[in-house]
Amino acid sequence: MPDPMVLTYEERGGGPALILIHGFPLNSSMWIEQLKGLAKVRTVIAVNLRGHGYTEVDNTDGFSMDLFADDVAATIDDLGLEQVDLCGLSMGGYVAMAFWRRHAGKVRSLIFADTKPEADTDEGKAGREKTAAAVREQGTQPLLEGLLPKMFGPAPSDEIVAATRRMFEATPPEVAAADLLAMRDRPDSVADLSGITVPCLWLHGEGDQLMPLDAVKAHAASMKDCTFVAVPDAGHMSPMENPGVVNAAMTEFLNKVAPKKK
Ligand code: MLT
């Protein structure tokens, strides 16, 4: 596995640290509303995974959820932090699950957003390979056509669709292709959920077209200490589509986990 790297990030606020991990093929700018809205209760740190946003890489060797998790751990160490609240959306959630397996001692609480614990099915894995090959040949276009329209609930604003499109376009095709193969190879995390001993919040857009809400809700219910919040008027990008509900749920949860000292 390549050496872990310290990631670039956007930071806002003060007090205990909250790390936000974006989804595929996105970057830290998907968390603008959380950087603003949660700054009162946390030092909000939205990282750019390797190859994404301002975290540039020379090559995409060895991309995996484990490597991404180790990069997040290296960034936490570099910031001199001992424990953090860790939140990941979709692929970021897969990274958070890997992080829990590898660095549980650094986790004060977990927030999963629009993600799922299952590994890819054989059909899903074949789809990843096909899409990765198409992206290598044609660039971002296959993702803009195939994935972008499925990222939102029934009525996303033009502004949110445009901002998400910009993130798709900013991700180098070779990075997107390597992400796809890394997601193809991620292990199943279902068995890990019952071993999560820290408080957990699970947010999921009611209109998530990529990951149906009911299956995810059942996983949250199987956990020791997990609050599930269905986010109305939102699809897969619930933190962008309905930041009011997402930020209120996160604020309440984080205040219970560790209130910011006045
Ligand atoms: C994401 O939003 O990060 C991806 O759609 C997740 C996936 O493809 O499994």
Coordinates of C-alpha atoms and ligand atoms in Angstrom, one line a residue:
M1 CA 0.0 0.0 0.0
P2 CA 1.4 3.5 -0.7
D3 CA 2.3 5.7 2.2
P4 CA -0.6 7.7 3.7
M5 CA -0.6 11.4 2.9
V6 CA -1.8 14.5 4.7
L7 CA -4.9 15.8 2.9
T8 CA -5.9 19.4 2.1
Y9 CA -9.0 20.6 3.9
E10 CA -11.4 23.5 4.5
E11 CA -11.8 24.5 8.1
R12 CA -14.2 26.7 10.1
G13 CA -15.3 27.2 13.7
G14 CA -13.8 26.1 17.0
G15 CA -14.0 23.5 19.8
P16 CA -13.9 19.7 19.3
A17 CA -13.0 18.6 15.8
L18 CA -15.5 17.2 13.3
I19 CA -14.0 15.6 10.2
L20 CA -16.2 15.5 7.1
I21 CA -15.4 13.1 4.2
H22 CA -17.0 13.7 0.8
G23 CA -18.6 11.2 -1.6
F24 CA -17.7 10.2 -5.2
P25 CA -16.6 12.0 -7.4
L26 CA -16.8 15.1 -5.2
N27 CA -14.7 17.2 -2.9
S28 CA -14.8 19.3 0.3
S29 CA -17.0 21.9 -1.3
M30 CA -20.1 19.7 -0.9
W31 CA -19.9 20.5 2.8
I32 CA -20.2 24.4 2.5
E33 CA -23.4 24.5 4.4
Q34 CA -22.0 22.3 7.2
L35 CA -18.8 24.4 7.4
K36 CA -21.0 27.4 8.0
G37 CA -23.8 25.8 10.0
L38 CA -21.8 23.7 12.4
A39 CA -19.0 26.1 13.2
K40 CA -20.8 27.1 16.4
V41 CA -20.4 23.6 17.9
R42 CA -17.3 22.2 16.2
T43 CA -14.0 22.9 14.5
V44 CA -15.4 21.7 11.1
I45 CA -12.7 20.1 8.9
A46 CA -13.8 19.0 5.4
V47 CA -11.0 17.0 3.8
N48 CA -10.3 16.5 0.1
L49 CA -9.5 12.8 -0.4
R50 CA -6.4 12.0 -2.4
G51 CA -6.8 13.2 -6.0
H52 CA -9.8 15.3 -5.1
G53 CA -10.1 19.1 -4.6
Y54 CA -6.7 20.5 -3.8
T55 CA -5.2 17.2 -2.7
E56 CA -3.2 16.5 -5.9
V57 CA -1.5 13.1 -6.6
D58 CA 1.1 12.1 -9.1
N59 CA -0.6 8.7 -9.7
T60 CA -3.5 6.7 -8.6
D61 CA -1.6 3.6 -7.4
G62 CA -3.1 1.6 -4.6
F63 CA -6.4 3.6 -4.1
S64 CA -8.5 1.8 -1.6
M65 CA -10.9 2.6 1.2
D66 CA -8.2 1.6 3.7
L67 CA -5.7 4.0 2.1
F68 CA -8.2 6.8 2.2
A69 CA -8.9 6.0 5.9
D70 CA -5.1 6.1 6.6
D71 CA -4.9 9.4 4.8
V72 CA -7.6 10.8 7.1
A73 CA -5.7 9.4 10.1
A74 CA -2.5 11.0 8.9
T75 CA -4.3 14.3 8.6
I76 CA -5.8 14.0 12.1
D77 CA -2.3 13.3 13.5
D78 CA -0.8 16.2 11.5
L79 CA -3.4 18.5 13.1
G80 CA -2.4 17.2 16.6
L81 CA -5.9 15.9 17.3
E82 CA -6.5 12.9 19.5
Q83 CA -10.2 12.1 18.9
V84 CA -12.7 13.4 16.4
D85 CA -16.3 13.1 15.4
L86 CA -16.1 11.5 11.9
C87 CA -18.8 12.0 9.2
G88 CA -18.8 10.5 5.7
L89 CA -21.3 10.7 2.9
S90 CA -21.7 7.7 0.6
M91 CA -18.1 6.8 -0.5
G92 CA -17.0 8.9 2.5
G93 CA -19.1 6.6 4.6
Y94 CA -17.2 3.6 3.2
V95 CA -14.1 5.4 4.2
A96 CA -15.5 6.1 7.7
M97 CA -16.3 2.3 8.1
A98 CA -12.7 1.5 7.1
F99 CA -11.5 4.2 9.5
W100 CA -13.5 2.5 12.4
R101 CA -11.8 -0.8 11.6
R102 CA -8.3 0.7 11.5
H103 CA -8.3 3.7 13.8
A104 CA -11.2 3.2 16.3
G105 CA -9.3 4.9 19.1
K106 CA -9.4 8.2 17.2
V107 CA -13.2 8.2 16.9
R108 CA -15.4 10.0 19.4
S109 CA -18.6 9.5 17.3
L110 CA -19.6 8.5 13.8
I111 CA -22.1 10.1 11.4
F112 CA -23.0 8.2 8.3
A113 CA -24.8 10.1 5.5
D114 CA -26.4 8.5 2.5
T115 CA -24.2 5.5 2.7
K116 CA -24.5 1.7 3.1
P117 CA -22.5 -1.1 4.7
E118 CA -22.8 -3.8 2.0
A119 CA -20.1 -4.6 -0.4
D120 CA -20.8 -4.5 -4.1
T121 CA -22.7 -7.4 -5.7
D122 CA -21.0 -9.2 -8.6
E123 CA -23.2 -7.3 -10.9
G124 CA -22.3 -4.0 -9.1
K125 CA -18.6 -4.9 -9.4
A126 CA -18.9 -5.5 -13.2
G127 CA -20.7 -2.2 -13.5
R128 CA -17.8 -0.4 -11.7
E129 CA -15.3 -1.9 -14.2
K130 CA -17.4 -0.9 -17.2
T131 CA -17.8 2.7 -15.8
A132 CA -14.1 3.0 -14.9
A133 CA -13.2 1.9 -18.5
A134 CA -15.7 4.4 -20.0
V135 CA -14.3 7.2 -17.8
R136 CA -10.7 6.4 -18.8
E137 CA -11.7 6.6 -22.4
Q138 CA -14.2 9.5 -22.5
G139 CA -13.5 11.5 -19.3
T140 CA -16.2 12.7 -17.0
Q141 CA -19.0 12.5 -19.5
P142 CA -20.3 9.0 -18.6
L143 CA -20.6 10.1 -15.0
L144 CA -22.4 13.3 -15.9
E145 CA -24.9 11.3 -17.9
G146 CA -25.2 8.2 -15.7
L147 CA -24.7 9.3 -12.1
L148 CA -25.4 13.0 -11.8
P149 CA -29.1 12.8 -12.5
K150 CA -29.4 10.1 -9.7
M151 CA -27.7 12.2 -7.1
F152 CA -30.7 14.2 -6.0
G153 CA -34.3 13.9 -4.8
P154 CA -37.2 14.9 -7.0
A155 CA -36.8 18.6 -7.0
P156 CA -33.2 19.8 -6.6
S157 CA -32.4 23.5 -7.1
D158 CA -30.5 24.4 -10.3
E159 CA -27.8 25.8 -8.0
I160 CA -27.2 22.5 -6.2
V161 CA -27.1 20.6 -9.5
A162 CA -24.7 23.1 -11.0
A163 CA -22.4 22.9 -7.9
T164 CA -22.4 19.1 -8.0
R165 CA -21.7 19.1 -11.7
R166 CA -18.7 21.4 -11.1
M167 CA -17.3 18.9 -8.5
F168 CA -17.8 16.0 -11.0
E169 CA -15.9 18.1 -13.7
A170 CA -13.1 19.0 -11.3
T171 CA -12.2 15.4 -10.5
P172 CA -9.6 14.0 -12.9
P173 CA -10.9 11.1 -14.9
E174 CA -8.1 8.8 -13.8
V175 CA -8.9 9.6 -10.1
A176 CA -12.6 8.9 -10.7
A177 CA -11.7 5.6 -12.4
A178 CA -9.4 4.6 -9.5
D179 CA -12.1 5.5 -7.0
L180 CA -14.6 3.2 -8.8
L181 CA -12.2 0.3 -8.6
A182 CA -11.4 1.0 -5.0
M183 CA -15.2 1.0 -4.2
R184 CA -15.5 -2.3 -6.2
D185 CA -12.9 -3.9 -3.9
R186 CA -14.2 -2.5 -0.5
P187 CA -15.1 -5.2 2.0
D188 CA -18.6 -5.8 3.4
S189 CA -19.0 -3.7 6.6
V190 CA -22.3 -5.2 7.8
A191 CA -20.7 -7.3 10.5
D192 CA -18.8 -4.3 11.9
L193 CA -21.9 -2.3 12.7
S194 CA -22.8 -4.3 15.8
G195 CA -19.3 -3.7 17.1
I196 CA -19.5 0.1 16.9
T197 CA -19.3 1.3 20.5
V198 CA -19.3 5.1 20.0
P199 CA -22.5 7.1 19.5
C200 CA -23.7 7.1 15.9
L201 CA -26.0 9.3 13.8
W202 CA -27.3 8.0 10.5
L203 CA -28.8 10.6 8.0
H204 CA -30.4 9.5 4.8
G205 CA -32.3 11.5 2.2
E206 CA -35.9 10.2 1.9
G207 CA -35.6 10.4 -1.9
D208 CA -32.1 8.8 -2.2
Q209 CA -32.3 7.1 -5.6
L210 CA -28.9 5.4 -5.3
M211 CA -29.4 3.8 -1.9
P212 CA -33.0 3.1 -0.8
L213 CA -33.8 4.3 2.6
D214 CA -35.5 1.3 4.1
A215 CA -32.6 -1.1 3.9
V216 CA -30.3 1.5 5.4
K217 CA -32.7 2.2 8.2
A218 CA -32.7 -1.4 9.3
H219 CA -28.9 -1.4 9.6
A220 CA -29.1 1.7 11.8
A221 CA -31.7 0.0 14.0
S222 CA -29.4 -3.0 14.5
M223 CA -26.7 -0.9 16.1
K224 CA -26.2 -0.3 19.8
D225 CA -26.4 3.5 19.9
C226 CA -27.5 4.9 16.5
T227 CA -30.1 7.6 15.8
F228 CA -31.6 7.5 12.4
V229 CA -32.9 10.6 10.7
A230 CA -34.7 10.5 7.4
V231 CA -34.1 13.8 5.6
P232 CA -37.2 15.1 3.8
D233 CA -36.9 16.9 0.4
A234 CA -33.6 15.4 -0.3
G235 CA -31.9 12.6 -2.2
H236 CA -28.4 11.2 -2.1
M237 CA -26.9 14.7 -1.5
S238 CA -28.9 15.3 1.6
P239 CA -26.4 17.7 3.3
M240 CA -26.5 20.0 0.3
E241 CA -30.2 19.5 -0.5
N242 CA -31.6 20.0 3.0
P243 CA -28.9 21.6 5.2
G244 CA -31.5 22.9 7.6
V245 CA -32.6 19.4 8.7
V246 CA -29.1 17.9 8.4
N247 CA -27.4 20.7 10.4
A248 CA -30.1 20.6 13.1
A249 CA -29.7 16.8 13.5
M250 CA -25.9 17.0 13.6
T251 CA -25.9 19.9 16.1
E252 CA -28.3 18.1 18.5
F253 CA -26.2 14.9 18.2
L254 CA -22.8 16.6 18.5
N255 CA -24.0 18.6 21.6
K256 CA -24.9 15.4 23.3
V257 CA -21.7 13.7 22.3
A258 CA -19.4 16.5 23.5
P259 CA -20.8 20.0 24.1
K260 CA -18.4 22.8 23.0
K261 CA -17.0 24.5 26.1
K262 CA -18.1 28.1 26.4
Ligands
MLT1 C1 -21.0 8.2 -3.8 O1 -22.0 9.0 -3.9 O2 -20.0 8.4 -3.1 C2 -21.1 6.9 -4.7 O3 -22.2 7.0 -5.5 C3 -21.1 5.7 -3.9 C4 -21.2 4.5 -4.7 O4 -21.1 4.5 -5.9 O5 -21.3 3.4 -4.1

